[in-house]
Short mmCIF file of C-alpha atoms in Angstrom, two decimals:
data_model
loop_
_atom_site.label_atom_id
_atom_site.label_comp_id
_atom_site.label_asym_id
_atom_site.label_seq_id
_atom_site.Cartn_x
_atom_site.Cartn_y
_atom_site.Cartn_z
CA MET J 1 112.42 6.48 184.54
CA THR J 2 115.68 6.00 185.24
CA SER J 3 119.18 5.02 183.24
CA ASP J 4 118.02 1.40 184.89
CA SER J 5 115.10 0.84 183.80
CA VAL J 6 115.21 2.18 180.41
CA LEU J 7 118.31 -0.35 180.49
CA ALA J 8 115.94 -3.35 181.59
CA ILE J 9 113.26 -2.92 179.51
CA GLY J 10 114.65 -2.02 176.45
CA SER J 11 116.04 -5.73 176.78
CA THR J 12 113.18 -7.02 177.38
CA ALA J 13 111.65 -5.37 174.80
CA GLN J 14 114.37 -6.80 171.91
CA ASP J 15 114.03 -10.14 173.56
CA LEU J 16 110.62 -10.18 172.85
CA LYS J 17 110.84 -9.23 168.98
CA ARG J 18 113.43 -11.57 168.67
CA VAL J 19 110.61 -14.25 170.10
CA ALA J 20 108.92 -12.79 167.38
CA SER J 21 111.60 -12.72 164.65
CA PHE J 22 112.16 -16.00 164.77
CA ILE J 23 108.40 -17.76 164.65
CA GLY J 24 108.14 -15.56 161.90
CA ARG J 25 111.07 -18.14 160.12
CA GLY J 26 110.14 -21.03 161.89
CA SER J 27 112.80 -20.97 164.36
CA VAL J 28 110.65 -22.46 167.59
CA ASN J 29 113.71 -23.29 169.27
CA ASN J 30 115.48 -19.71 168.93
CA ALA J 31 112.08 -18.37 170.35
CA ALA J 32 111.60 -20.59 173.14
CA ARG J 33 115.62 -19.19 174.00
CA PHE J 34 114.97 -15.98 173.70
CA LEU J 35 111.47 -15.59 175.35
CA GLU J 36 113.52 -17.24 178.54
CA GLU J 37 115.98 -14.43 178.40
CA ALA J 38 113.45 -11.88 178.01
CA LEU J 39 111.46 -13.63 181.25
CA LYS J 40 115.09 -13.48 182.57
CA ASN J 41 115.59 -9.23 181.54
CA LYS J 42 112.23 -8.81 183.10
CA GLN J 43 113.10 -9.62 186.42
CA THR J 44 115.38 -6.90 186.50
CA ILE J 45 112.98 -4.14 185.60
CA LYS J 46 111.52 -2.55 189.13
CA LEU J 47 107.88 -1.93 188.31
CA ASN J 48 107.30 0.50 191.23
CA LEU J 49 109.31 3.10 188.77
CA LEU J 50 107.12 2.40 185.91
CA PRO J 51 103.86 4.19 184.86
CA SER J 52 101.23 2.54 185.81
CA TYR J 53 99.68 1.75 181.93
CA LEU J 54 103.70 0.10 181.40
CA ARG J 55 103.20 -2.50 184.30
CA VAL J 56 100.19 -3.72 182.94
CA TRP J 57 102.26 -4.72 179.75
CA VAL J 58 105.14 -5.67 181.62
CA ALA J 59 102.90 -8.16 183.66
CA LYS J 60 101.58 -9.71 180.76
CA ILE J 61 105.40 -11.51 179.76
CA ASP J 62 104.26 -13.70 182.98
CA ASN J 63 101.69 -15.57 180.48
CA LEU J 64 103.67 -15.87 176.89
CA PRO J 65 104.91 -18.80 178.31
CA ALA J 66 101.58 -20.71 178.76
CA ILE J 67 100.36 -19.54 175.03
CA ARG J 68 101.10 -22.71 172.66
CA ASP J 69 99.93 -21.35 169.21
CA PRO J 70 103.50 -20.12 167.95
CA GLN J 71 101.65 -17.52 165.14
CA LEU J 72 99.31 -16.35 168.91
CA LEU J 73 102.95 -15.94 171.18
CA ALA J 74 104.28 -14.01 168.12
CA GLU J 75 101.61 -11.25 168.38
CA GLU J 76 101.62 -11.30 171.62
CA ALA J 77 105.23 -10.94 172.16
CA LEU J 78 105.50 -8.60 169.19
CA THR J 79 102.69 -6.27 170.36
CA ILE J 80 104.05 -6.25 174.25
CA GLY J 81 108.20 -5.76 173.19
CA CYS J 82 106.56 -2.68 171.25
CA MET J 83 104.59 -1.07 173.37
CA LEU J 84 107.86 -1.67 175.96
CA GLN J 85 110.58 -0.26 172.96
CA ASN J 86 108.17 2.51 172.47
CA ALA J 87 108.86 3.61 176.51
CA VAL J 88 111.88 3.62 175.95
CA LEU J 89 111.83 6.05 172.67
CA ALA J 90 109.60 8.24 174.69
CA ALA J 91 111.75 8.39 176.90
CA ALA J 92 115.03 9.08 175.10
CA ARG J 93 113.00 12.16 173.36
CA ARG J 94 112.76 13.69 176.80
CA MET I 1 92.03 -15.76 173.86
CA ALA I 2 89.24 -16.11 171.29
CA GLN I 3 90.54 -18.23 168.21
CA ASN I 4 87.08 -17.84 166.75
CA PRO I 5 86.66 -16.54 162.86
CA PRO I 6 86.08 -13.24 161.95
CA ARG I 7 81.92 -12.09 162.30
CA VAL I 8 80.55 -8.91 160.20
CA ALA I 9 77.93 -7.73 162.53
CA ALA I 10 77.03 -4.54 160.42
CA VAL I 11 78.46 -2.11 157.60
CA LEU I 12 77.20 1.04 156.90
CA GLY I 13 78.39 4.67 156.57
CA HIS I 14 79.67 6.69 153.40
CA HIS I 15 83.30 6.34 154.61
CA LEU I 16 82.97 3.77 157.10
CA ASN I 17 82.29 0.11 157.37
CA TYR I 18 81.66 -0.83 161.16
CA PHE I 19 83.02 -4.84 161.87
CA ALA I 20 81.84 -6.34 165.03
CA ILE I 21 84.50 -9.09 165.59
CA MET I 22 83.66 -10.95 168.71
CA GLN I 23 83.97 -8.02 171.33
CA THR I 24 86.09 -6.12 168.85
CA MET I 25 85.31 -3.00 167.11
CA ILE I 26 87.45 -2.65 163.86
CA ILE I 27 86.53 0.19 161.71
CA ALA I 28 87.72 0.80 158.09
CA SER I 29 88.21 4.07 157.00
CA THR I 30 89.57 5.90 153.85
CA LYS I 31 89.32 9.51 156.33
CA PRO I 32 90.59 10.55 159.88
CA PHE I 33 89.28 8.92 162.58
CA THR I 34 87.22 11.22 165.02
CA ALA I 35 87.86 11.98 168.50
CA ASP I 36 83.93 9.48 169.09
CA GLU I 37 86.02 6.93 167.01
CA ILE I 38 88.81 6.27 168.98
CA PRO I 39 87.69 4.55 171.61
CA LYS I 40 85.87 1.93 169.93
CA LEU I 41 89.60 1.09 168.58
CA LEU I 42 90.99 1.15 172.57
CA GLU I 43 88.54 -1.41 173.39
CA GLU I 44 90.37 -4.04 172.32
CA PHE I 45 93.32 -2.57 173.98
CA PRO I 46 94.17 0.72 176.03
CA ASP I 47 96.64 2.12 174.79
CA LEU I 48 97.34 0.59 171.67
CA ILE I 49 95.40 0.83 168.39
CA LYS I 50 96.23 -2.36 165.39
CA THR I 51 96.46 -0.94 162.60
CA ALA I 52 96.78 -2.29 158.65
CA ILE I 53 96.60 0.20 156.02
CA ASP I 54 96.26 -0.30 152.21
CA ILE I 55 98.87 2.47 150.90
CA GLU I 56 97.90 2.55 147.84
CA LYS I 57 94.15 2.74 148.22
CA LYS I 58 94.85 4.79 151.26
CA ILE I 59 92.47 2.45 153.37
CA CYS I 60 93.27 2.30 157.53
CA ALA I 61 91.60 -0.55 159.21
CA ALA I 62 91.74 -0.49 162.90
CA GLY I 63 90.77 -1.75 166.44
CA ALA I 64 91.56 -5.49 166.07
CA ASN I 65 93.19 -7.90 168.87
CA ARG I 66 95.59 -8.95 165.93
CA HIS I 67 96.58 -7.34 162.46
CA PHE I 68 95.51 -10.12 160.12
CA GLU I 69 91.53 -9.57 161.24
CA CYS I 70 91.87 -5.68 160.04
CA ALA I 71 93.96 -7.09 157.01
CA GLU I 72 91.34 -9.38 156.33
CA VAL I 73 88.05 -6.32 156.77
CA LEU I 74 90.22 -4.22 153.71
CA ILE I 75 90.78 -7.64 151.58
CA ALA I 76 87.13 -8.20 151.84
CA GLN I 77 86.82 -4.69 150.36
CA GLY I 78 89.26 -5.26 147.82
CA SER I 79 92.66 -4.39 148.68
CA SER I 80 95.27 -6.55 147.31
CA PRO I 81 97.02 -8.06 150.10
CA LYS I 82 101.16 -7.02 148.98
CA ASP I 83 99.77 -3.66 149.58
CA ILE I 84 98.38 -4.18 153.12
CA TRP I 85 100.75 -2.97 156.10
CA GLY I 86 100.33 -3.33 159.66
CA GLY I 87 101.41 -1.46 162.73
CA GLY I 88 99.74 0.91 164.96
CA VAL I 89 99.84 3.94 167.46
CA ASP I 90 100.79 4.21 170.63
CA THR I 91 98.53 6.75 172.27
CA GLU I 92 100.88 6.73 175.67
CA THR I 93 103.80 7.30 174.04
CA LYS I 94 102.51 8.64 170.70
CA GLU I 95 104.50 6.41 168.94
CA ILE I 96 103.77 5.02 165.16
CA THR I 97 104.90 0.88 165.23
CA ILE I 98 105.75 -0.26 162.06
CA ASP I 99 105.86 -3.94 163.45
CA SER I 100 103.38 -6.66 162.56
CA MET I 101 103.85 -10.85 161.91
CA ILE I 102 101.53 -9.65 158.31
CA ASN I 103 104.74 -7.94 157.30
CA ILE I 104 106.81 -10.66 156.90
CA ARG I 105 106.83 -11.32 152.85
CA PRO I 106 109.31 -13.72 152.42
CA ALA I 107 109.38 -11.95 148.75
CA ASP I 108 110.29 -8.46 149.60
CA ASN I 109 110.08 -7.77 153.09
CA ARG I 110 111.72 -10.99 155.76
CA SER I 111 110.96 -8.73 158.86
CA ASN I 112 108.01 -8.01 160.83
CA GLN I 113 108.89 -4.44 160.67
CA ILE I 114 108.27 -2.59 157.33
CA GLN I 115 111.52 -2.64 155.45
CA ASP I 116 111.82 -0.79 152.50
CA PRO I 117 112.06 3.24 154.16
CA ALA I 118 109.86 4.76 150.95
CA THR I 119 106.61 2.39 152.53
CA ARG I 120 108.07 3.18 156.26
CA GLU I 121 107.41 6.94 155.64
CA LYS I 122 104.25 6.34 153.74
CA PHE I 123 102.61 4.16 156.36
CA GLU I 124 103.95 6.88 159.09
CA LYS I 125 102.34 9.65 157.07
CA LEU I 126 99.17 7.46 156.65
CA SER I 127 99.19 7.02 160.30
CA ARG I 128 99.12 10.64 160.85
CA PHE I 129 96.60 11.01 158.72
CA PHE I 130 93.94 8.74 159.93
CA PHE I 131 94.77 9.96 163.69
CA PRO I 132 94.43 13.21 163.20
CA THR I 133 93.38 13.66 167.27
CA ILE I 134 95.54 11.60 168.56
CA PHE I 135 98.54 13.06 166.43
CA ASN I 136 97.94 17.11 166.72
CA ASP I 137 99.09 17.90 170.39
CA GLU I 138 102.53 16.21 169.59
CA ARG I 139 106.25 17.74 169.50
#
């Protein structure tokens, strides 16, 4: 992964983890704000440079705005955020 | 996504309990998961195994779509919710995840990440114990 990719994926991961965190604290408005940020940052990710498994996880971000149950949204956002973060950590190890 | 309540299909084995929740297989075990069991645990996500671990009784329930489903299996077997922590194993990167919505506890853990270093260490150590086939060949 390029350093640009790592930055874009890392930022998106943090946004998604904040979505989950704010829902956990009952702050749905802040969660919505970070979901918007995640969607924006996702646009900067160069998908063609990613391993195929990671492309699948990144693509799942587009489904998040349609989730109406906050708890389910939190779970999904956290899961995707963790997988993206893991990819960044693994890239840093190499 | 399906929101139906968990449905226990079968309980068997001397150290393993198998729970079929919808199409998801959750396996609870006090022993390391075998190579044969790993594909069952990857039915929900091809590269992620979500886990809930009772860090005191050293029991791991794994394979659910959502952590609370694993936690419910442990609670049904007598685990105390305060001892259950959620996370997972990323089989692509071999990272142990320590984040879960079930980790949020107003009294002592306000984040979805396990904050207490000792608890986190126990969780990570147990994750390595339960998934030797994933971690044996790394680092």
